[in-house]
């Protein structure tokens, strides 16, 4: 870690942007070998640096922090908005980076900030109608993902556009950006298209086609602790009268 003082350039492709809101002021790029996060003081940067855009990064004058991420100064601040275009040049769009298919038990530090696909996994409480995050309180939530023996945390921002969506209840493949924080392995999905759960869960229960948890042996669950009537894909319905449903203590 420390200041980068040599004329070094990176040529890589954007694998995660902020369009869904799950990545905040952090663009993730990857080449044929590794991935790295660049912290920038700009929001809605996906219009300039969308997933699939090739970028050229001038590293001289930037800093590498203790997590191996690129920062704008020695204090760990993001690259200032006025300096971003001096350090990150845009290339061609619609470039593709194929994710590495990795077993959950084989994930290690060599995959940090890389796009990975994990097969045969499910959300531990996915059959219970849980949501990806806390859309009401807008706080980040960790959900446990398991391959029926090992586990990883799927971390989702409460500000993401899919925070209030119900997780897919079945079992299948998931793609996302891998990271390690402390002793925790973490996965960040870009959007719900990264989740393809259409198979039966570890306990053999059917998913009913991957919908809202209505298959054989599964059920809908909601405890209303978030004080929301509609989180998790629920809707309110008034059959007659004029008194609406409400949440209270």
PDB file of C-alpha atoms in Angstrom:
ATOM      1  CA  UNK A   1       0.000   0.000   0.000  1.00  0.00           C
ATOM      2  CA  UNK A   2       1.016   3.651  -0.359  1.00  0.00           C
ATOM      3  CA  UNK A   3       1.587   6.262  -3.032  1.00  0.00           C
ATOM      4  CA  UNK A   4       2.017   5.209  -6.665  1.00  0.00           C
ATOM      5  CA  UNK A   5       4.782   7.336  -8.173  1.00  0.00           C
ATOM      6  CA  UNK A   6       5.651   5.414 -11.325  1.00  0.00           C
ATOM      7  CA  UNK A   7       4.056   5.814 -14.752  1.00  0.00           C
ATOM      8  CA  UNK A   8       1.911   2.692 -14.555  1.00  0.00           C
ATOM      9  CA  UNK A   9      -1.303   2.195 -16.520  1.00  0.00           C
ATOM     10  CA  UNK A  10      -4.066  -0.369 -16.167  1.00  0.00           C
ATOM     11  CA  UNK A  11      -6.141  -1.585 -19.091  1.00  0.00           C
ATOM     12  CA  UNK A  12      -9.229  -3.427 -17.871  1.00  0.00           C
ATOM     13  CA  UNK A  13     -12.992  -3.787 -18.226  1.00  0.00           C
ATOM     14  CA  UNK A  14     -15.692  -2.547 -15.859  1.00  0.00           C
ATOM     15  CA  UNK A  15     -17.455  -5.496 -14.209  1.00  0.00           C
ATOM     16  CA  UNK A  16     -19.576  -3.539 -11.672  1.00  0.00           C
ATOM     17  CA  UNK A  17     -21.065  -0.033 -11.799  1.00  0.00           C
ATOM     18  CA  UNK A  18     -23.578   1.888  -9.681  1.00  0.00           C
ATOM     19  CA  UNK A  19     -26.671   1.588 -11.872  1.00  0.00           C
ATOM     20  CA  UNK A  20     -28.480  -0.711  -9.425  1.00  0.00           C
ATOM     21  CA  UNK A  21     -27.270   1.209  -6.374  1.00  0.00           C
ATOM     22  CA  UNK A  22     -25.492  -1.774  -4.805  1.00  0.00           C
ATOM     23  CA  UNK A  23     -22.061  -0.265  -5.477  1.00  0.00           C
ATOM     24  CA  UNK A  24     -21.523   3.256  -4.142  1.00  0.00           C
ATOM     25  CA  UNK A  25     -18.766   5.490  -5.542  1.00  0.00           C
ATOM     26  CA  UNK A  26     -16.771   2.357  -6.324  1.00  0.00           C
ATOM     27  CA  UNK A  27     -16.126   1.056  -9.826  1.00  0.00           C
ATOM     28  CA  UNK A  28     -14.772  -2.497 -10.124  1.00  0.00           C
ATOM     29  CA  UNK A  29     -12.531  -3.350 -13.071  1.00  0.00           C
ATOM     30  CA  UNK A  30     -10.957  -6.628 -14.157  1.00  0.00           C
ATOM     31  CA  UNK A  31      -8.529  -7.841 -16.791  1.00  0.00           C
ATOM     32  CA  UNK A  32      -7.561 -11.391 -17.809  1.00  0.00           C
ATOM     33  CA  UNK A  33      -5.864 -12.037 -14.487  1.00  0.00           C
ATOM     34  CA  UNK A  34      -7.140  -9.884 -11.603  1.00  0.00           C
ATOM     35  CA  UNK A  35      -9.695  -7.345 -10.444  1.00  0.00           C
ATOM     36  CA  UNK A  36      -9.420  -4.142  -8.451  1.00  0.00           C
ATOM     37  CA  UNK A  37     -11.740  -1.503  -6.972  1.00  0.00           C
ATOM     38  CA  UNK A  38     -11.327   2.199  -7.744  1.00  0.00           C
ATOM     39  CA  UNK A  39     -12.948   4.597  -5.284  1.00  0.00           C
ATOM     40  CA  UNK A  40     -14.241   7.734  -6.993  1.00  0.00           C
ATOM     41  CA  UNK A  41     -16.134  10.745  -5.663  1.00  0.00           C
ATOM     42  CA  UNK A  42     -18.871  10.560  -8.287  1.00  0.00           C
ATOM     43  CA  UNK A  43     -22.377   9.118  -8.300  1.00  0.00           C
ATOM     44  CA  UNK A  44     -24.336   7.823 -11.319  1.00  0.00           C
ATOM     45  CA  UNK A  45     -21.019   7.067 -12.968  1.00  0.00           C
ATOM     46  CA  UNK A  46     -22.564   4.153 -14.863  1.00  0.00           C
ATOM     47  CA  UNK A  47     -23.395   6.546 -17.714  1.00  0.00           C
ATOM     48  CA  UNK A  48     -19.664   6.997 -18.314  1.00  0.00           C
ATOM     49  CA  UNK A  49     -18.254   3.741 -16.935  1.00  0.00           C
ATOM     50  CA  UNK A  50     -20.941   1.092 -17.503  1.00  0.00           C
ATOM     51  CA  UNK A  51     -20.397  -2.629 -17.129  1.00  0.00           C
ATOM     52  CA  UNK A  52     -18.526  -3.789 -20.225  1.00  0.00           C
ATOM     53  CA  UNK A  53     -16.647  -0.521 -20.866  1.00  0.00           C
ATOM     54  CA  UNK A  54     -12.904  -0.805 -21.341  1.00  0.00           C
ATOM     55  CA  UNK A  55     -10.964   1.747 -19.296  1.00  0.00           C
ATOM     56  CA  UNK A  56      -7.373   2.924 -19.080  1.00  0.00           C
ATOM     57  CA  UNK A  57      -6.269   3.997 -15.614  1.00  0.00           C
ATOM     58  CA  UNK A  58      -3.269   6.259 -14.997  1.00  0.00           C
ATOM     59  CA  UNK A  59      -2.015   5.191 -11.565  1.00  0.00           C
ATOM     60  CA  UNK A  60       0.741   7.780 -11.066  1.00  0.00           C
ATOM     61  CA  UNK A  61      -0.461  10.141  -8.346  1.00  0.00           C
ATOM     62  CA  UNK A  62      -2.987   7.711  -6.860  1.00  0.00           C
ATOM     63  CA  UNK A  63      -2.739   5.569  -3.740  1.00  0.00           C
ATOM     64  CA  UNK A  64      -3.213   1.909  -2.877  1.00  0.00           C
ATOM     65  CA  UNK A  65      -4.832   1.330   0.510  1.00  0.00           C
ATOM     66  CA  UNK A  66      -4.364  -1.576   2.900  1.00  0.00           C
ATOM     67  CA  UNK A  67      -7.304  -3.405   1.283  1.00  0.00           C
ATOM     68  CA  UNK A  68      -5.628  -3.254  -2.128  1.00  0.00           C
ATOM     69  CA  UNK A  69      -8.099  -0.683  -3.473  1.00  0.00           C
ATOM     70  CA  UNK A  70      -7.223   2.478  -5.391  1.00  0.00           C
ATOM     71  CA  UNK A  71      -7.801   5.774  -3.567  1.00  0.00           C
ATOM     72  CA  UNK A  72      -7.250   9.435  -4.378  1.00  0.00           C
ATOM     73  CA  UNK A  73      -4.896  10.349  -1.547  1.00  0.00           C
ATOM     74  CA  UNK A  74      -2.904   9.047   1.399  1.00  0.00           C
ATOM     75  CA  UNK A  75      -5.858   9.576   3.771  1.00  0.00           C
ATOM     76  CA  UNK A  76      -7.919   7.016   1.894  1.00  0.00           C
ATOM     77  CA  UNK A  77     -10.254   9.535   0.271  1.00  0.00           C
ATOM     78  CA  UNK A  78     -11.838   8.819  -3.095  1.00  0.00           C
ATOM     79  CA  UNK A  79     -10.447  10.274  -6.313  1.00  0.00           C
ATOM     80  CA  UNK A  80     -11.893  13.773  -6.492  1.00  0.00           C
ATOM     81  CA  UNK A  81     -14.578  14.316  -9.106  1.00  0.00           C
ATOM     82  CA  UNK A  82     -12.439  16.940 -10.869  1.00  0.00           C
ATOM     83  CA  UNK A  83      -9.520  14.480 -11.093  1.00  0.00           C
ATOM     84  CA  UNK A  84     -11.378  11.392 -12.287  1.00  0.00           C
ATOM     85  CA  UNK A  85     -11.133  12.180 -15.996  1.00  0.00           C
ATOM     86  CA  UNK A  86      -7.398  12.811 -15.622  1.00  0.00           C
ATOM     87  CA  UNK A  87      -6.867   9.290 -14.320  1.00  0.00           C
ATOM     88  CA  UNK A  88      -9.558   7.162 -15.994  1.00  0.00           C
ATOM     89  CA  UNK A  89      -9.891   7.243 -19.770  1.00  0.00           C
ATOM     90  CA  UNK A  90     -12.806   5.592 -21.526  1.00  0.00           C
ATOM     91  CA  UNK A  91     -12.439   2.940 -24.205  1.00  0.00           C
ATOM     92  CA  UNK A  92     -14.792   0.711 -26.144  1.00  0.00           C
ATOM     93  CA  UNK A  93     -18.101  -0.477 -24.705  1.00  0.00           C
ATOM     94  CA  UNK A  94     -19.694  -3.928 -24.803  1.00  0.00           C
ATOM     95  CA  UNK A  95     -16.514  -5.753 -23.801  1.00  0.00           C
ATOM     96  CA  UNK A  96     -17.121  -8.975 -21.911  1.00  0.00           C
ATOM     97  CA  UNK A  97     -15.401 -10.539 -18.943  1.00  0.00           C
ATOM     98  CA  UNK A  98     -16.373 -14.144 -18.365  1.00  0.00           C
ATOM     99  CA  UNK A  99     -16.810 -14.931 -14.663  1.00  0.00           C
ATOM    100  CA  UNK A 100     -14.712 -17.651 -13.075  1.00  0.00           C
ATOM    101  CA  UNK A 101     -16.842 -20.611 -12.029  1.00  0.00           C
ATOM    102  CA  UNK A 102     -15.674 -21.389  -8.507  1.00  0.00           C
ATOM    103  CA  UNK A 103     -16.843 -23.779  -5.816  1.00  0.00           C
ATOM    104  CA  UNK A 104     -17.866 -22.005  -2.649  1.00  0.00           C
ATOM    105  CA  UNK A 105     -15.189 -23.866  -0.687  1.00  0.00           C
ATOM    106  CA  UNK A 106     -12.452 -22.819  -3.142  1.00  0.00           C
ATOM    107  CA  UNK A 107     -12.946 -19.046  -2.916  1.00  0.00           C
ATOM    108  CA  UNK A 108      -9.838 -17.298  -1.592  1.00  0.00           C
ATOM    109  CA  UNK A 109      -8.000 -13.968  -1.773  1.00  0.00           C
ATOM    110  CA  UNK A 110      -6.963 -14.560  -5.388  1.00  0.00           C
ATOM    111  CA  UNK A 111     -10.605 -13.939  -6.405  1.00  0.00           C
ATOM    112  CA  UNK A 112     -11.036 -10.602  -4.601  1.00  0.00           C
ATOM    113  CA  UNK A 113     -12.745  -8.015  -6.856  1.00  0.00           C
ATOM    114  CA  UNK A 114     -13.209 -10.586  -9.596  1.00  0.00           C
ATOM    115  CA  UNK A 115     -16.467 -11.714 -11.153  1.00  0.00           C
ATOM    116  CA  UNK A 116     -17.301 -15.243 -10.039  1.00  0.00           C
ATOM    117  CA  UNK A 117     -20.137 -17.695 -10.594  1.00  0.00           C
ATOM    118  CA  UNK A 118     -20.983 -20.174  -7.849  1.00  0.00           C
ATOM    119  CA  UNK A 119     -23.107 -23.226  -8.653  1.00  0.00           C
ATOM    120  CA  UNK A 120     -25.485 -25.210  -6.461  1.00  0.00           C
ATOM    121  CA  UNK A 121     -26.214 -22.555  -3.850  1.00  0.00           C
ATOM    122  CA  UNK A 122     -29.271 -21.124  -2.121  1.00  0.00           C
ATOM    123  CA  UNK A 123     -30.161 -18.452   0.410  1.00  0.00           C
ATOM    124  CA  UNK A 124     -30.309 -20.118   3.809  1.00  0.00           C
ATOM    125  CA  UNK A 125     -33.723 -18.627   4.628  1.00  0.00           C
ATOM    126  CA  UNK A 126     -34.730 -18.101   1.014  1.00  0.00           C
ATOM    127  CA  UNK A 127     -37.921 -20.152   1.278  1.00  0.00           C
ATOM    128  CA  UNK A 128     -39.269 -17.745   3.895  1.00  0.00           C
ATOM    129  CA  UNK A 129     -39.931 -14.767   1.610  1.00  0.00           C
ATOM    130  CA  UNK A 130     -37.012 -12.662   2.862  1.00  0.00           C
ATOM    131  CA  UNK A 131     -35.817  -9.613   0.931  1.00  0.00           C
ATOM    132  CA  UNK A 132     -32.326  -8.831  -0.324  1.00  0.00           C
ATOM    133  CA  UNK A 133     -31.945  -5.921   2.071  1.00  0.00           C
ATOM    134  CA  UNK A 134     -33.759  -3.363   4.236  1.00  0.00           C
ATOM    135  CA  UNK A 135     -35.458  -1.067   1.722  1.00  0.00           C
ATOM    136  CA  UNK A 136     -37.406   0.774   4.437  1.00  0.00           C
ATOM    137  CA  UNK A 137     -34.562   1.555   6.822  1.00  0.00           C
ATOM    138  CA  UNK A 138     -32.124   1.676   3.869  1.00  0.00           C
ATOM    139  CA  UNK A 139     -29.512  -0.247   5.807  1.00  0.00           C
ATOM    140  CA  UNK A 140     -27.141  -2.843   4.388  1.00  0.00           C
ATOM    141  CA  UNK A 141     -28.042  -6.479   5.066  1.00  0.00           C
ATOM    142  CA  UNK A 142     -25.954  -9.663   4.964  1.00  0.00           C
ATOM    143  CA  UNK A 143     -27.782 -12.794   3.811  1.00  0.00           C
ATOM    144  CA  UNK A 144     -26.232 -16.223   4.221  1.00  0.00           C
ATOM    145  CA  UNK A 145     -25.757 -18.193   1.011  1.00  0.00           C
ATOM    146  CA  UNK A 146     -24.999 -21.897   1.304  1.00  0.00           C
ATOM    147  CA  UNK A 147     -24.064 -24.840  -0.911  1.00  0.00           C
ATOM    148  CA  UNK A 148     -25.677 -27.122   1.680  1.00  0.00           C
ATOM    149  CA  UNK A 149     -22.449 -27.248   3.724  1.00  0.00           C
ATOM    150  CA  UNK A 150     -20.265 -24.142   3.187  1.00  0.00           C
ATOM    151  CA  UNK A 151     -21.513 -20.563   3.292  1.00  0.00           C
ATOM    152  CA  UNK A 152     -20.789 -17.001   2.180  1.00  0.00           C
ATOM    153  CA  UNK A 153     -22.442 -13.658   2.916  1.00  0.00           C
ATOM    154  CA  UNK A 154     -24.333 -11.872   0.147  1.00  0.00           C
ATOM    155  CA  UNK A 155     -24.125  -8.200   1.124  1.00  0.00           C
ATOM    156  CA  UNK A 156     -26.719  -5.822  -0.313  1.00  0.00           C
ATOM    157  CA  UNK A 157     -27.153  -2.098   0.209  1.00  0.00           C
ATOM    158  CA  UNK A 158     -30.495  -0.843   1.503  1.00  0.00           C
ATOM    159  CA  UNK A 159     -30.242   1.862  -1.168  1.00  0.00           C
ATOM    160  CA  UNK A 160     -30.079  -0.667  -4.017  1.00  0.00           C
ATOM    161  CA  UNK A 161     -33.014  -0.719  -6.412  1.00  0.00           C
ATOM    162  CA  UNK A 162     -33.678  -4.363  -5.550  1.00  0.00           C
ATOM    163  CA  UNK A 163     -33.343  -4.039  -1.756  1.00  0.00           C
ATOM    164  CA  UNK A 164     -37.058  -4.752  -1.225  1.00  0.00           C
ATOM    165  CA  UNK A 165     -37.257  -7.609  -3.732  1.00  0.00           C
ATOM    166  CA  UNK A 166     -37.906 -11.092  -2.392  1.00  0.00           C
ATOM    167  CA  UNK A 167     -34.926 -13.389  -2.875  1.00  0.00           C
ATOM    168  CA  UNK A 168     -35.321 -16.334  -5.223  1.00  0.00           C
ATOM    169  CA  UNK A 169     -36.293 -19.273  -2.994  1.00  0.00           C
ATOM    170  CA  UNK A 170     -34.695 -22.107  -4.963  1.00  0.00           C
ATOM    171  CA  UNK A 171     -31.187 -23.392  -5.587  1.00  0.00           C
ATOM    172  CA  UNK A 172     -28.930 -22.682  -8.553  1.00  0.00           C
ATOM    173  CA  UNK A 173     -26.161 -20.351  -9.707  1.00  0.00           C
ATOM    174  CA  UNK A 174     -25.244 -16.867  -8.578  1.00  0.00           C
ATOM    175  CA  UNK A 175     -22.771 -14.412 -10.100  1.00  0.00           C
ATOM    176  CA  UNK A 176     -21.195 -11.479  -8.315  1.00  0.00           C
ATOM    177  CA  UNK A 177     -18.075  -9.642  -7.231  1.00  0.00           C
ATOM    178  CA  UNK A 178     -16.157 -11.485  -4.514  1.00  0.00           C
ATOM    179  CA  UNK A 179     -14.525  -9.756  -1.555  1.00  0.00           C
ATOM    180  CA  UNK A 180     -13.134 -10.524   1.880  1.00  0.00           C
ATOM    181  CA  UNK A 181     -13.760  -8.279   4.888  1.00  0.00           C
ATOM    182  CA  UNK A 182     -11.981  -9.409   8.022  1.00  0.00           C
ATOM    183  CA  UNK A 183     -12.705 -13.118   8.233  1.00  0.00           C
ATOM    184  CA  UNK A 184     -15.911 -12.932   6.180  1.00  0.00           C
ATOM    185  CA  UNK A 185     -16.176 -14.007   2.569  1.00  0.00           C
ATOM    186  CA  UNK A 186     -18.635 -11.691   0.825  1.00  0.00           C
ATOM    187  CA  UNK A 187     -20.399 -11.573  -2.521  1.00  0.00           C
ATOM    188  CA  UNK A 188     -21.971  -8.480  -4.086  1.00  0.00           C
ATOM    189  CA  UNK A 189     -24.439  -9.026  -6.920  1.00  0.00           C
ATOM    190  CA  UNK A 190     -24.892  -6.315  -9.570  1.00  0.00           C
ATOM    191  CA  UNK A 191     -28.655  -6.880  -9.917  1.00  0.00           C
ATOM    192  CA  UNK A 192     -31.123  -9.746  -9.587  1.00  0.00           C
ATOM    193  CA  UNK A 193     -30.254 -10.991 -13.076  1.00  0.00           C
ATOM    194  CA  UNK A 194     -27.123 -12.362 -11.386  1.00  0.00           C
ATOM    195  CA  UNK A 195     -29.299 -14.881  -9.524  1.00  0.00           C
ATOM    196  CA  UNK A 196     -30.573 -17.975 -11.336  1.00  0.00           C
ATOM    197  CA  UNK A 197     -32.248 -20.240  -8.797  1.00  0.00           C
ATOM    198  CA  UNK A 198     -34.599 -22.693 -10.506  1.00  0.00           C
ATOM    199  CA  UNK A 199     -33.681 -26.005  -8.866  1.00  0.00           C
ATOM    200  CA  UNK A 200     -34.919 -27.697  -5.693  1.00  0.00           C
ATOM    201  CA  UNK A 201     -33.380 -26.615  -2.411  1.00  0.00           C
ATOM    202  CA  UNK A 202     -30.943 -28.666  -0.337  1.00  0.00           C
ATOM    203  CA  UNK A 203     -33.840 -30.222   1.577  1.00  0.00           C
ATOM    204  CA  UNK A 204     -35.428 -31.363  -1.691  1.00  0.00           C
ATOM    205  CA  UNK A 205     -38.376 -28.989  -1.529  1.00  0.00           C
ATOM    206  CA  UNK A 206     -39.674 -27.712  -4.842  1.00  0.00           C
ATOM    207  CA  UNK A 207     -39.485 -23.993  -5.536  1.00  0.00           C
ATOM    208  CA  UNK A 208     -42.633 -23.809  -7.612  1.00  0.00           C
ATOM    209  CA  UNK A 209     -40.657 -22.408 -10.545  1.00  0.00           C
ATOM    210  CA  UNK A 210     -38.613 -19.927  -8.530  1.00  0.00           C
ATOM    211  CA  UNK A 211     -41.423 -17.488  -7.796  1.00  0.00           C
ATOM    212  CA  UNK A 212     -42.361 -16.273  -4.339  1.00  0.00           C
ATOM    213  CA  UNK A 213     -41.724 -19.419  -2.343  1.00  0.00           C
ATOM    214  CA  UNK A 214     -45.059 -21.061  -3.120  1.00  0.00           C
ATOM    215  CA  UNK A 215     -43.799 -24.507  -4.086  1.00  0.00           C
ATOM    216  CA  UNK A 216     -44.353 -27.729  -2.251  1.00  0.00           C
ATOM    217  CA  UNK A 217     -42.957 -27.636   1.279  1.00  0.00           C
ATOM    218  CA  UNK A 218     -42.410 -23.870   1.243  1.00  0.00           C
ATOM    219  CA  UNK A 219     -44.449 -20.928   2.535  1.00  0.00           C
ATOM    220  CA  UNK A 220     -44.671 -17.164   2.552  1.00  0.00           C
ATOM    221  CA  UNK A 221     -43.339 -15.458   5.639  1.00  0.00           C
ATOM    222  CA  UNK A 222     -43.406 -11.849   6.813  1.00  0.00           C
ATOM    223  CA  UNK A 223     -42.986 -10.534  10.363  1.00  0.00           C
ATOM    224  CA  UNK A 224     -43.565  -6.810   9.606  1.00  0.00           C
ATOM    225  CA  UNK A 225     -40.621  -5.848  11.826  1.00  0.00           C
ATOM    226  CA  UNK A 226     -39.527  -3.366   9.131  1.00  0.00           C
ATOM    227  CA  UNK A 227     -42.868  -1.501   9.583  1.00  0.00           C
ATOM    228  CA  UNK A 228     -43.600  -1.914   5.894  1.00  0.00           C
ATOM    229  CA  UNK A 229     -46.663  -3.522   4.350  1.00  0.00           C
ATOM    230  CA  UNK A 230     -45.173  -3.925   0.891  1.00  0.00           C
ATOM    231  CA  UNK A 231     -41.537  -5.019   1.383  1.00  0.00           C
ATOM    232  CA  UNK A 232     -40.695  -8.464   0.127  1.00  0.00           C
ATOM    233  CA  UNK A 233     -43.058  -8.156  -2.801  1.00  0.00           C
ATOM    234  CA  UNK A 234     -46.247  -8.087  -0.682  1.00  0.00           C
ATOM    235  CA  UNK A 235     -49.202  -5.935  -1.693  1.00  0.00           C
ATOM    236  CA  UNK A 236     -52.171  -4.615   0.282  1.00  0.00           C
ATOM    237  CA  UNK A 237     -55.686  -5.511  -0.837  1.00  0.00           C
ATOM    238  CA  UNK A 238     -58.929  -3.996   0.465  1.00  0.00           C
ATOM    239  CA  UNK A 239     -61.844  -6.310  -0.346  1.00  0.00           C
ATOM    240  CA  UNK A 240     -64.492  -3.957   0.999  1.00  0.00           C
ATOM    241  CA  UNK A 241     -64.928  -0.897   3.196  1.00  0.00           C
ATOM    242  CA  UNK A 242     -62.697   2.151   3.542  1.00  0.00           C
ATOM    243  CA  UNK A 243     -60.141   1.219   6.246  1.00  0.00           C
ATOM    244  CA  UNK A 244     -56.708   0.433   4.822  1.00  0.00           C
ATOM    245  CA  UNK A 245     -54.224  -2.024   6.254  1.00  0.00           C
ATOM    246  CA  UNK A 246     -51.568  -0.464   8.480  1.00  0.00           C
ATOM    247  CA  UNK A 247     -48.558  -1.535  10.542  1.00  0.00           C
ATOM    248  CA  UNK A 248     -48.206  -0.682  14.239  1.00  0.00           C
ATOM    249  CA  UNK A 249     -46.900  -1.918  17.553  1.00  0.00           C
TER     250      UNK A 249
END
